[in-house]
Short mmCIF file of C-alpha atoms in Angstrom, two decimals:
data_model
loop_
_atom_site.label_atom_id
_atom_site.label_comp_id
_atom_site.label_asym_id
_atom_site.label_seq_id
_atom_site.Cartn_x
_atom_site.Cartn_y
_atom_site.Cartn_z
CA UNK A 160 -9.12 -82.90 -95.92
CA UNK A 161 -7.35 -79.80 -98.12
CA UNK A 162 -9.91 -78.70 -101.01
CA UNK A 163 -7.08 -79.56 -103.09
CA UNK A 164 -7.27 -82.99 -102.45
CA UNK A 165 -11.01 -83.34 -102.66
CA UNK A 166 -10.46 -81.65 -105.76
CA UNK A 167 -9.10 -85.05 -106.93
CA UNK A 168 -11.52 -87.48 -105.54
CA UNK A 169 -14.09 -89.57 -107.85
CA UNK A 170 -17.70 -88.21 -107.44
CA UNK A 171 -18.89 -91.57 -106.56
CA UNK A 172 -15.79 -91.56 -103.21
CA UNK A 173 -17.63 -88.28 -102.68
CA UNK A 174 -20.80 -89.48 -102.41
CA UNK A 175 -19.55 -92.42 -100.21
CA UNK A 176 -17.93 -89.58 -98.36
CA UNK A 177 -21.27 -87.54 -97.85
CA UNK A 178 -23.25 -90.04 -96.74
CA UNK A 179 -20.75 -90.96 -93.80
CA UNK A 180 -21.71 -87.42 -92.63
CA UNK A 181 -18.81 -85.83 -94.50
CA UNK A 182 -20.05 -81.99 -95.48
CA UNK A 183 -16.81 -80.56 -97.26
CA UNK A 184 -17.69 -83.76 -99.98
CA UNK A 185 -21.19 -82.40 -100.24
CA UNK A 186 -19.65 -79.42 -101.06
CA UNK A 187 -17.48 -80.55 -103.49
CA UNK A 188 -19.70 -82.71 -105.02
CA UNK A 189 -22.13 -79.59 -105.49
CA UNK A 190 -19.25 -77.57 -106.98
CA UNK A 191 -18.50 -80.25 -109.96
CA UNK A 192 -22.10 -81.49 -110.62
CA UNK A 193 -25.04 -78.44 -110.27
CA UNK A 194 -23.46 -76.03 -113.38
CA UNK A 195 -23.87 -79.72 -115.45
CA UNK A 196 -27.25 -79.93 -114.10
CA UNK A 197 -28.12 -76.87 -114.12
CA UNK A 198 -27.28 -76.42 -118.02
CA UNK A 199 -28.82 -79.49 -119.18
CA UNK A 200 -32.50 -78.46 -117.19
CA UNK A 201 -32.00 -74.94 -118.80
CA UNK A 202 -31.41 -76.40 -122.44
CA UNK A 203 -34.26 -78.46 -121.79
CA UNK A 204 -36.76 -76.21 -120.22
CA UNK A 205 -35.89 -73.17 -121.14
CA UNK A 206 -36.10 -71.16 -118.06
CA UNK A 207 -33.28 -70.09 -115.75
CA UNK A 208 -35.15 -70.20 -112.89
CA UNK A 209 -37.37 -73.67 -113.76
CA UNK A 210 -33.98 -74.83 -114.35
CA UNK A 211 -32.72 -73.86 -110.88
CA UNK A 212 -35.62 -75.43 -109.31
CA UNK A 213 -34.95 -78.96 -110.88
CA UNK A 214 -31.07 -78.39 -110.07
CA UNK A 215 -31.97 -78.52 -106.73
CA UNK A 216 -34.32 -81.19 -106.84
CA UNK A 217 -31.92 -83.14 -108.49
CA UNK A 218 -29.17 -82.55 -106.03
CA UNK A 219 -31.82 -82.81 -103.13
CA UNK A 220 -32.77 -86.32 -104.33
CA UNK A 221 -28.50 -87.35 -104.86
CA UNK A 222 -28.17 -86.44 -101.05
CA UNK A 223 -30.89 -88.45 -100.17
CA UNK A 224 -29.81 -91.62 -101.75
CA UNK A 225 -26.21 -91.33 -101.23
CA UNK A 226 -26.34 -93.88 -98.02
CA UNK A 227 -27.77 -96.59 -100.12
CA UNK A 228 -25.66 -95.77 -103.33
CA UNK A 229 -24.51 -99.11 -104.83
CA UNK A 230 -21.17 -98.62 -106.11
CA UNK A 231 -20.37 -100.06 -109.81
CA UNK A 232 -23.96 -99.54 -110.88
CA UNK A 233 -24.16 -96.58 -112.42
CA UNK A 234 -22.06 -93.58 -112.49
CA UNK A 235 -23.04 -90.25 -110.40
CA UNK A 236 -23.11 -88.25 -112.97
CA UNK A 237 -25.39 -90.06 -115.31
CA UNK A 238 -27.40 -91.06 -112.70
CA UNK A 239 -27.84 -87.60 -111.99
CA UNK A 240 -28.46 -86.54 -115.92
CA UNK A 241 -31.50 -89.09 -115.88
CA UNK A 242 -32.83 -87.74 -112.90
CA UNK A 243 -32.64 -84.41 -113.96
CA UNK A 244 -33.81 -85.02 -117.88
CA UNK A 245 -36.78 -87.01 -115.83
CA UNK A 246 -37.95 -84.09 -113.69
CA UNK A 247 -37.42 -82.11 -116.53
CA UNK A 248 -39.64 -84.38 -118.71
CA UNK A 249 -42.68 -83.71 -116.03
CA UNK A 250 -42.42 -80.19 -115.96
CA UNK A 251 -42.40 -79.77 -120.07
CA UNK A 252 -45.56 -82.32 -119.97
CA UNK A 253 -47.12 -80.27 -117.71
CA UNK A 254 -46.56 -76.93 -119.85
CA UNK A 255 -48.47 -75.86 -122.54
CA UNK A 256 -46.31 -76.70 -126.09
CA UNK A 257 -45.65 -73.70 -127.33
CA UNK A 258 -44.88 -73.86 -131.58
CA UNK A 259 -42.06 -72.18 -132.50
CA UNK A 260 -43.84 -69.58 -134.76
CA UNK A 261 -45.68 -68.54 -132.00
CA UNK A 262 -42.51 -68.40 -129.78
CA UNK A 263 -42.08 -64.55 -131.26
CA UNK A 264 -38.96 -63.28 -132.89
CA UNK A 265 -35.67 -62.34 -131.38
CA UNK A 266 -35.60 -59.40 -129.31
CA UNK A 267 -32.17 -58.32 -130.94
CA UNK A 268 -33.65 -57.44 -134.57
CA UNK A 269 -32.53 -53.59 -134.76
CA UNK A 270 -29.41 -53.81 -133.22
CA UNK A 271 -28.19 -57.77 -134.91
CA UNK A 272 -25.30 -55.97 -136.41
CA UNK A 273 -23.41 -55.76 -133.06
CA UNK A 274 -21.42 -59.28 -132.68
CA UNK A 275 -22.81 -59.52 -128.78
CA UNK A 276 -26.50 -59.50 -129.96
CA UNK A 277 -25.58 -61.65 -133.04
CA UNK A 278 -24.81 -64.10 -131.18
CA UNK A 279 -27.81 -63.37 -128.42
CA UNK A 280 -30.37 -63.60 -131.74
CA UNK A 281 -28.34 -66.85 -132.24
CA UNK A 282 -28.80 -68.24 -129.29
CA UNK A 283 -32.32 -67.12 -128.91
CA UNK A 284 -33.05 -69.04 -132.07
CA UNK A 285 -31.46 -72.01 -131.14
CA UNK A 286 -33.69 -72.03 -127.72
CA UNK A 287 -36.67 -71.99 -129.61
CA UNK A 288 -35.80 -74.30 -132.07
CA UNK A 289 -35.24 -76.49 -129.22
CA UNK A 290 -38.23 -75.93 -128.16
CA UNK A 291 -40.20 -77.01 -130.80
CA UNK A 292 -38.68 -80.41 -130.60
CA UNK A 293 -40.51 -83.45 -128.72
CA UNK A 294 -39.17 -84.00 -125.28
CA UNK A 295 -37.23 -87.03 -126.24
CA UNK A 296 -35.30 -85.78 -129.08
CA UNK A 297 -34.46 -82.58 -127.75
CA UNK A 298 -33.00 -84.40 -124.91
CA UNK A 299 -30.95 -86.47 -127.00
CA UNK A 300 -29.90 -83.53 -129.00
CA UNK A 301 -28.87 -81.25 -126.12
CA UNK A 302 -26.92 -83.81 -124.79
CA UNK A 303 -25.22 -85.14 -127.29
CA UNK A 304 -24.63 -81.69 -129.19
CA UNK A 305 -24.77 -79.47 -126.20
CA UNK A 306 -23.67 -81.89 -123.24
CA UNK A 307 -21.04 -83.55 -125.41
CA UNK A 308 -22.08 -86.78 -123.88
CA UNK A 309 -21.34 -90.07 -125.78
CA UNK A 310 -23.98 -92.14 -127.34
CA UNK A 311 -23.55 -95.12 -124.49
CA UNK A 312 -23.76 -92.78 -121.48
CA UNK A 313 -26.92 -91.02 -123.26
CA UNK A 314 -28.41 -94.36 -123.85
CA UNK A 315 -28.14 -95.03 -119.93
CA UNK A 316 -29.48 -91.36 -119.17
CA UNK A 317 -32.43 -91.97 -121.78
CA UNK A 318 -32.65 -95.95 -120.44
CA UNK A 319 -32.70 -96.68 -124.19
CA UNK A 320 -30.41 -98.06 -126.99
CA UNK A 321 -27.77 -96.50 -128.32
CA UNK A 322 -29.56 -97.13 -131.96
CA UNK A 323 -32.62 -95.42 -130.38
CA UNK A 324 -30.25 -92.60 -129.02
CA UNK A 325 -28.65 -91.80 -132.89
CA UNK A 326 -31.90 -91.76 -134.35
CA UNK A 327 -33.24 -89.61 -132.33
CA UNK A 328 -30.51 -87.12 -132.39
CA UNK A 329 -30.83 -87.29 -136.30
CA UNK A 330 -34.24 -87.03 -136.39
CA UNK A 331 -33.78 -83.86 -133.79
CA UNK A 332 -30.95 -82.34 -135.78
CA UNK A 333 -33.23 -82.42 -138.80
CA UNK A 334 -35.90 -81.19 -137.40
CA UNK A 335 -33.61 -77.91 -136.40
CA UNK A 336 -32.34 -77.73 -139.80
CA UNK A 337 -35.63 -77.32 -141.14
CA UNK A 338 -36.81 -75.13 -138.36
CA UNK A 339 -33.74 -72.65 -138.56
CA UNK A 340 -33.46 -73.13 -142.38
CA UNK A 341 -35.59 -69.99 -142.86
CA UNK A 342 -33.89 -67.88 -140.46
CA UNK A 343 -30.12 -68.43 -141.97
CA UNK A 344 -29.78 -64.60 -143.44
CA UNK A 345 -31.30 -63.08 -140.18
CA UNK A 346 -28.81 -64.89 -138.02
CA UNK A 347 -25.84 -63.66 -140.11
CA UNK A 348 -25.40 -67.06 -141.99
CA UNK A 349 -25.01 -67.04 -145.67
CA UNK A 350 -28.02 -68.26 -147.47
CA UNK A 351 -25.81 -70.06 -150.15
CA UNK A 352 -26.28 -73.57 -149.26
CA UNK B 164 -10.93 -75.73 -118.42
CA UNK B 165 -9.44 -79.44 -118.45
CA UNK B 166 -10.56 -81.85 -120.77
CA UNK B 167 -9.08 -85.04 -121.98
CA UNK B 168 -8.18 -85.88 -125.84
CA UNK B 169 -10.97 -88.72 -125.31
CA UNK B 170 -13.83 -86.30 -124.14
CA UNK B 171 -13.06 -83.96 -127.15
CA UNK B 172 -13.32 -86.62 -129.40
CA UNK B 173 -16.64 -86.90 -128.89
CA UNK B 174 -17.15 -84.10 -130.80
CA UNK B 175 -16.98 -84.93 -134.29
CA UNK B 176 -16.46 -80.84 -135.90
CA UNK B 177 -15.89 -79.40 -132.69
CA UNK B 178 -12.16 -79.79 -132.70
CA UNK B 179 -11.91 -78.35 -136.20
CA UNK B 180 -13.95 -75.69 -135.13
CA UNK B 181 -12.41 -74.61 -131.99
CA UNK B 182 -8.85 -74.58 -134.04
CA UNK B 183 -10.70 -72.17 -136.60
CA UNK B 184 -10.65 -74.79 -139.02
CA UNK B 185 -13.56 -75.55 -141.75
CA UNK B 186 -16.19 -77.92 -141.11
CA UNK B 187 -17.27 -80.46 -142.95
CA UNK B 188 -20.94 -80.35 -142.71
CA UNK B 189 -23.70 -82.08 -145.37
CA UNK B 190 -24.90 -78.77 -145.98
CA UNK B 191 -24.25 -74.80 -145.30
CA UNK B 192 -27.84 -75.80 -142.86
CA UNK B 193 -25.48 -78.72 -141.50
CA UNK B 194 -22.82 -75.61 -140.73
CA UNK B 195 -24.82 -73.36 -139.43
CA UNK B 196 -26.18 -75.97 -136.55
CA UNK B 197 -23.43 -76.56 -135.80
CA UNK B 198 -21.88 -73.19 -135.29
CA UNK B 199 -25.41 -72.64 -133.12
CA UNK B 200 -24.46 -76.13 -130.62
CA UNK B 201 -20.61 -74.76 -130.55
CA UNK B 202 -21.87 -71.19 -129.27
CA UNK B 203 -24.16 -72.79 -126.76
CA UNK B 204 -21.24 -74.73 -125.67
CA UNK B 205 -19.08 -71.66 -125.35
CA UNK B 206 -22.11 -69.54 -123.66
CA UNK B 207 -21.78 -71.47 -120.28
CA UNK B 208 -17.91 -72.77 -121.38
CA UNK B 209 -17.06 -70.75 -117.43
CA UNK B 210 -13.79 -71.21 -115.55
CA UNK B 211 -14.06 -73.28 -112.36
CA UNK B 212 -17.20 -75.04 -113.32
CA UNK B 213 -15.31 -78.35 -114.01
CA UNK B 214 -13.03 -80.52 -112.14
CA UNK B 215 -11.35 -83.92 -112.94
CA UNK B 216 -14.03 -85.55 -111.84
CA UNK B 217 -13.75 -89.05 -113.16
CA UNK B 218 -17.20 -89.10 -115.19
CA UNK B 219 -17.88 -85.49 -115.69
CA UNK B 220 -17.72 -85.68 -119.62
CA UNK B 221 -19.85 -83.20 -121.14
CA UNK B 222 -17.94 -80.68 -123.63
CA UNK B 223 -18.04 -77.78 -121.25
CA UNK B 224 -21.16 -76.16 -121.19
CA UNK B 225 -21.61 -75.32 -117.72
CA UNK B 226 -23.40 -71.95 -116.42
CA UNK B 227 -22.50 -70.47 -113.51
CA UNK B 228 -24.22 -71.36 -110.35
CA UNK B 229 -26.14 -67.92 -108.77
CA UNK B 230 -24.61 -68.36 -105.11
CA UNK B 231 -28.15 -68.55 -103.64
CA UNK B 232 -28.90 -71.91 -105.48
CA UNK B 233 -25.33 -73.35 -104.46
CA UNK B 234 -26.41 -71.98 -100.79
CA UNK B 235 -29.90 -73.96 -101.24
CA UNK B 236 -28.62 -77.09 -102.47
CA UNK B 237 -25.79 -77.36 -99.71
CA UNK B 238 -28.40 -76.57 -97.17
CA UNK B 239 -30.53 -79.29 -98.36
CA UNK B 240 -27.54 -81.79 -98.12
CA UNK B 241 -26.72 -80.28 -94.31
CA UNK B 242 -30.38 -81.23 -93.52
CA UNK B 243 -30.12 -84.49 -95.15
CA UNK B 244 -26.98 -85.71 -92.88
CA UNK B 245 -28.95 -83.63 -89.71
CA UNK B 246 -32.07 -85.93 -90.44
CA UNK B 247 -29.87 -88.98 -90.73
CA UNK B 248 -28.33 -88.39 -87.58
CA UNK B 249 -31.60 -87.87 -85.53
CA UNK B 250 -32.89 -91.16 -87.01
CA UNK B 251 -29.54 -92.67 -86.19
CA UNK B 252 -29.57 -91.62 -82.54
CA UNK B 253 -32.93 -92.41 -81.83
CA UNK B 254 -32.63 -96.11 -83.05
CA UNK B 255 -29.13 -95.95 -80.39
CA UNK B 256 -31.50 -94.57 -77.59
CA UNK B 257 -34.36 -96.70 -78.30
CA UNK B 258 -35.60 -97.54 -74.84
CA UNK B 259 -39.57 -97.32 -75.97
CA UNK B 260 -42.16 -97.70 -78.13
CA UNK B 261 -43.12 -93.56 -78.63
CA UNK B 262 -39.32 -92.88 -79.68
CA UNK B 263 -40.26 -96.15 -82.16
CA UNK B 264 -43.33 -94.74 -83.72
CA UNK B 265 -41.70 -90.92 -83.90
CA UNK B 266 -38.89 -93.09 -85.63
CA UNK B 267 -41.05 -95.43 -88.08
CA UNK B 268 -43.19 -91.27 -88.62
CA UNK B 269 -39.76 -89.49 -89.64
CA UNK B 270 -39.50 -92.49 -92.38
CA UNK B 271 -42.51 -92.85 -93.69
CA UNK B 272 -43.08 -96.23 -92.43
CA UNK B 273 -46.30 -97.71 -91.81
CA UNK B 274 -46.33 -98.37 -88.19
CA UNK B 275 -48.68 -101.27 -88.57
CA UNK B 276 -47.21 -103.24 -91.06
CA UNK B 277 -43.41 -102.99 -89.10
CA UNK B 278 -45.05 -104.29 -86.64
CA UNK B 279 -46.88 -107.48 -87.92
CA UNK B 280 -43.34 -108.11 -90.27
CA UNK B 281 -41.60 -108.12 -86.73
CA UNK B 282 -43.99 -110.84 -85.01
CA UNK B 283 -43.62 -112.47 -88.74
CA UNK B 284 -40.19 -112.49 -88.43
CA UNK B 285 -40.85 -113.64 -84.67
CA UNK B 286 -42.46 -116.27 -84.92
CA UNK B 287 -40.05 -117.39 -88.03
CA UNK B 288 -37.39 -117.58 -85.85
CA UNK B 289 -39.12 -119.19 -82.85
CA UNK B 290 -40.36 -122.12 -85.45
CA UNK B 291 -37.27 -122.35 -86.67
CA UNK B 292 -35.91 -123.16 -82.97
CA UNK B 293 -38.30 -125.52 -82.06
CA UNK B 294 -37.71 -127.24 -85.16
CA UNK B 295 -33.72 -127.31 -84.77
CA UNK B 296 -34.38 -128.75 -80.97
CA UNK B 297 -36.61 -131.42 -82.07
CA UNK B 298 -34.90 -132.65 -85.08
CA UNK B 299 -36.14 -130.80 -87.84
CA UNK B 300 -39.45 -131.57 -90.15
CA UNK B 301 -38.40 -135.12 -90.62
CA UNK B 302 -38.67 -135.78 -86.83
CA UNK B 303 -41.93 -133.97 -86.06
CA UNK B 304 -44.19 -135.45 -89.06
CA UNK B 305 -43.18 -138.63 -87.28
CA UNK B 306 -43.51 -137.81 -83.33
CA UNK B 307 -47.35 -136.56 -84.70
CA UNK B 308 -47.94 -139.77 -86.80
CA UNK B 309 -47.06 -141.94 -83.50
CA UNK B 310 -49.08 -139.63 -81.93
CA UNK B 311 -52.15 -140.09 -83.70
CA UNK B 312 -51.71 -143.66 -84.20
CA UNK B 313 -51.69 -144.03 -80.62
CA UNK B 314 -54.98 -142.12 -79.39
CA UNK B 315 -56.40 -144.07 -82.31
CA UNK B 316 -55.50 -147.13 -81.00
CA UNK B 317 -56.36 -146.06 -77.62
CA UNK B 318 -60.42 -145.12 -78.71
CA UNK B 319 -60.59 -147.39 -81.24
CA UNK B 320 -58.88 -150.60 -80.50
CA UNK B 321 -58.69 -153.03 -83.59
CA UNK B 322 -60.30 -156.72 -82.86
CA UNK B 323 -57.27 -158.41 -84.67
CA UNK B 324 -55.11 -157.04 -81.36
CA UNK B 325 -56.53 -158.74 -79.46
CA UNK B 326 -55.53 -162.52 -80.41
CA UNK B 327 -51.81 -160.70 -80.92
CA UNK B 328 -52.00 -159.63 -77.43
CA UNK B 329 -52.87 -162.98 -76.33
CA UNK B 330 -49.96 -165.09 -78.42
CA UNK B 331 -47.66 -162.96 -76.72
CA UNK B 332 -48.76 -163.56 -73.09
CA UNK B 333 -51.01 -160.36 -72.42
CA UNK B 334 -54.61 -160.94 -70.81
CA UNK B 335 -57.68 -159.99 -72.19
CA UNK B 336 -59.66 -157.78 -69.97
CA UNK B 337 -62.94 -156.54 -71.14
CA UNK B 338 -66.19 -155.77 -69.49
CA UNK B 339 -67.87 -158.01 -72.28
CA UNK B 340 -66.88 -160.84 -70.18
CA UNK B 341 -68.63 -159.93 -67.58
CA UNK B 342 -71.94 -160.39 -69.46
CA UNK B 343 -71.01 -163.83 -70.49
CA UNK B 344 -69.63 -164.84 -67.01
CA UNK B 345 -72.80 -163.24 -65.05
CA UNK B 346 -75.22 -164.97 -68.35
CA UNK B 347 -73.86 -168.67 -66.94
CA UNK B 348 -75.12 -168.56 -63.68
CA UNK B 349 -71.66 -170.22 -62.32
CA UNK B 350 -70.90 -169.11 -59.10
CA UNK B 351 -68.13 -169.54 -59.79
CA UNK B 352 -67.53 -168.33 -62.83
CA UNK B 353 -69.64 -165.23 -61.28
CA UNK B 354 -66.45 -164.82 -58.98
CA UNK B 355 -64.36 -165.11 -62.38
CA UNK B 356 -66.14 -162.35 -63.61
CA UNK B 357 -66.09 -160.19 -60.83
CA UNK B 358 -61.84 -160.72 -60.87
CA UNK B 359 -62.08 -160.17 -64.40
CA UNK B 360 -63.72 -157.06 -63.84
CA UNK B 361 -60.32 -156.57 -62.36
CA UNK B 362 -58.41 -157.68 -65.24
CA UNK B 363 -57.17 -161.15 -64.96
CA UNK B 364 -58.80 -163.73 -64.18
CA UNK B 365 -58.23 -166.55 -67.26
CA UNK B 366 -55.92 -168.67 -64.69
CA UNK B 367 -58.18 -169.41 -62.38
CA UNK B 368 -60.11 -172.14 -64.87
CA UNK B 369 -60.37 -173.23 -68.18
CA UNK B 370 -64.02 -172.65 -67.85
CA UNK B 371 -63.21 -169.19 -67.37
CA UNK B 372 -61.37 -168.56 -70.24
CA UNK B 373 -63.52 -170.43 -72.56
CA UNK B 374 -66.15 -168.08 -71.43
CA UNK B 375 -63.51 -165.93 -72.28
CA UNK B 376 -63.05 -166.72 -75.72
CA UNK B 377 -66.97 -166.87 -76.55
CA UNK B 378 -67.43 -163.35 -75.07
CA UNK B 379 -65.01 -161.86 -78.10
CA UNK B 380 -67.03 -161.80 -80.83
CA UNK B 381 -69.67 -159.53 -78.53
CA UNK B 382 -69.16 -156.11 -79.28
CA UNK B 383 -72.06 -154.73 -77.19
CA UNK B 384 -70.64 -152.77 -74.44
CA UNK B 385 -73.11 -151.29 -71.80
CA UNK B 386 -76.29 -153.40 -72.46
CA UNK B 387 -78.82 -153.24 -70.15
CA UNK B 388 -77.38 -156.87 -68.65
CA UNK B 389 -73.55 -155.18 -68.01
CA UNK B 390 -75.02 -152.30 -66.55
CA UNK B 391 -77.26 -154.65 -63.99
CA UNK B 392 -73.65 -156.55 -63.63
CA UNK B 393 -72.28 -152.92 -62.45
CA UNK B 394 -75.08 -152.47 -59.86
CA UNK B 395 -74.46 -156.48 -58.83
CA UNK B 396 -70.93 -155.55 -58.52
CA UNK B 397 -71.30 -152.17 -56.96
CA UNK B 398 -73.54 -153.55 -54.73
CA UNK B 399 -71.57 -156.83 -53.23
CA UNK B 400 -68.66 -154.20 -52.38
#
């Protein structure tokens, strides 16, 4: 089958697909799902290359149940997110917390003028915000605010309520607030609120 | 990128930010977050990282795979289907029990326990045959209760057959007799009980069976008189 055509396929056909032996839906399948993966373990972890680790391990574990996949159950991709956010989960419990003062300040301080290392500092701050949160809130805040994902489908990620999902985000949201509060003026924001 | 008037509505500020509009946040804290979660968004917002995918319904933020990982991960899923396959083919040519056991290895099955769910599973099936053939539960609790009733009946025969037996034209034949019979000193009765020995004899008199019916109520089988009645009998031929 033309690219172009897999191109239009449903992940779970894909997966179907796969386990029949099919490689080109592997392929595809890898295409559309790893970058989602592989930005919700680096929002979550941190690390780029941690990160690429549990991508794989994520996608390793979709090809191995793809045989048995029970279609109607659960979509791919959210089966995928919980997988992910669960491996992810391990490897933060098995870190060291590291507070955010401790987590050091940008690297961009001289320079923060330029609009490319604004928005590095930015970014940087954001991370370690992040950071700071408990596991389960800064899961529900990267993917809701990060990950766009609607309250249901993080409810099924999280395997909780969606009441449970909107607290947390709010209680993760304010959290940031009141960890970036500080740090409006050095990240360019006006301090007039 | 592609992305559906549903998916961006999920993002309540996002919309008005992307079209440079204000936001509406609690507080200038409130704006500045969310400037922060839009330029994470944008910082992985690639081309050619989504698809229409039917469930793929994140805003956007996708990174860009490093080529090695994408390498890894389709590696892994070439090994996945290449490990299927050997399993697959080995269950096809299964002609013994090593290409079993390197089988049950390869899955991480306990070798053991496969094999006592087969003979399980066996013997199941085999009960549920013999069950079938003979008529189901119903028809074996009763085949064993006549079969215990009658070895019962055969060691340990109830007295109130015996005048049942009788009404309905059956002959008593019991070595008790005998001890009555030989106990008389009739000759001829003697001869009655050495016929009755052989089951039978009540036609030949009424004396006979009279001795018959007094002999009955003796339980005693194998007295010391019954046995000398053997060695009488054993003796005459």
């Amino acid at each position: 089958m033309a690219f172009d055509a897999l191109d239009q396929i449903p992940d779970e056909d894909l997966l179907a697909r796969y386990g029949a032996g099919d490689q080109a839906a592997a392929a595809e399948l890898a295409r559309r799902l790893t970058p989602r993966v592989l930005g919700v373990a680096s929002r979550l972890l941190g690390d780029r290359a941690e990160a690429e680790d549990v991508a794989q391990e994520a996608m390793l574990r979709l090809w191995r149940i793809a045989p048995e996949w029970r279609r109607g159950e659960a979509q791919v991709s959210t089966w995928l997110y919980r997988v992910t956010s669960n491996l992810c989960t391990d490897r933060l419990r098995r870190r060291r917390p590291v507070p955010l003062e401790a987590a050091g300040d940008p690297a961009s301080d001289a320079p923060s003028a330029e609009a490319g290392l604004l928005a590095t500092a930015r970014q940087q701050a954001l991370d370690q915000a992040l950071a700071g949160l408990p596991d389960r809130q800064r899961q529900a805040v990267v993917l809701r605010h990060i990950e766009g994902l609607a309250n249901p489908e993080i409810a099924q990620i999280m395997q909780i309520g969606v009441e449970a999902v909107e607290s947390l985000t709010a209680r993760g949201k304010r959290a940031l607030a009141a960890a970036l509060a500080g740090r409006k003026r050095e990240l360019g924001y006006d301090d007039d609120g | 990128m592609t992305m559906t008037d549903d998916k961006k509505n999920r993002h309540p500020g996002r919309d008005a930010h992307a079209a440079g509009g204000p936001l509406q946040p609690v507080s200038s804290t409130e704006a500045m977050l969310e400037d922060l979660f839009q330029s994470a968004r944008a910082e992985w917002d690639l081309p050619g990282g989504n698809s229409t995918g039917d469930d793929l319904s994140g805003s956007g933020a996708q990174p860009s795979v490093a080529p090695d990982l994408m390498a890894r991960i389709l590696a892994d899923a070439r090994d996945e289907t290449l490990a299927r396959g050997q399993v697959q083919d080995r269950y096809q040519d299964d002609t013994g029990a090593d290409t079993r056991d390197a089988t049950r290895a390869d899955m991480g099955v306990d070798k053991g326990k496969t094999s006592s769910s087969a003979i399980r599973r066996w013997l199941r099936g085999l009960g549920a045959d013999l069950g079938l053939g003979f008529g189901g539960w119903p028809a074996a609790a009763g085949l064993t209760a006549a079969t215990v009733a009658g070895v019962w009946l055969g060691v340990s025969q109830p007295q109130l057959l015996d005048p049942v037996a009788t009404r309905y034209g059956m002959e008593q034949a019991s070595l008790s007799q005998t001890v009555a019979l030989s106990d008389a000193g009739d000759p001829v009765a003697g001869s009655g009980a050495a016929t009755g020995l052989a089951a039978g004899a009540g036609s030949e008199s009424d004396a006979a069976s009279d001795a018959q019916s007094d002999t009955w109520a003796v339980p005693d089988l194998f007295d010391d008189q019954t046995l000398s009645g053997f060695e009488t009998l054993l003796m005459n031929g």
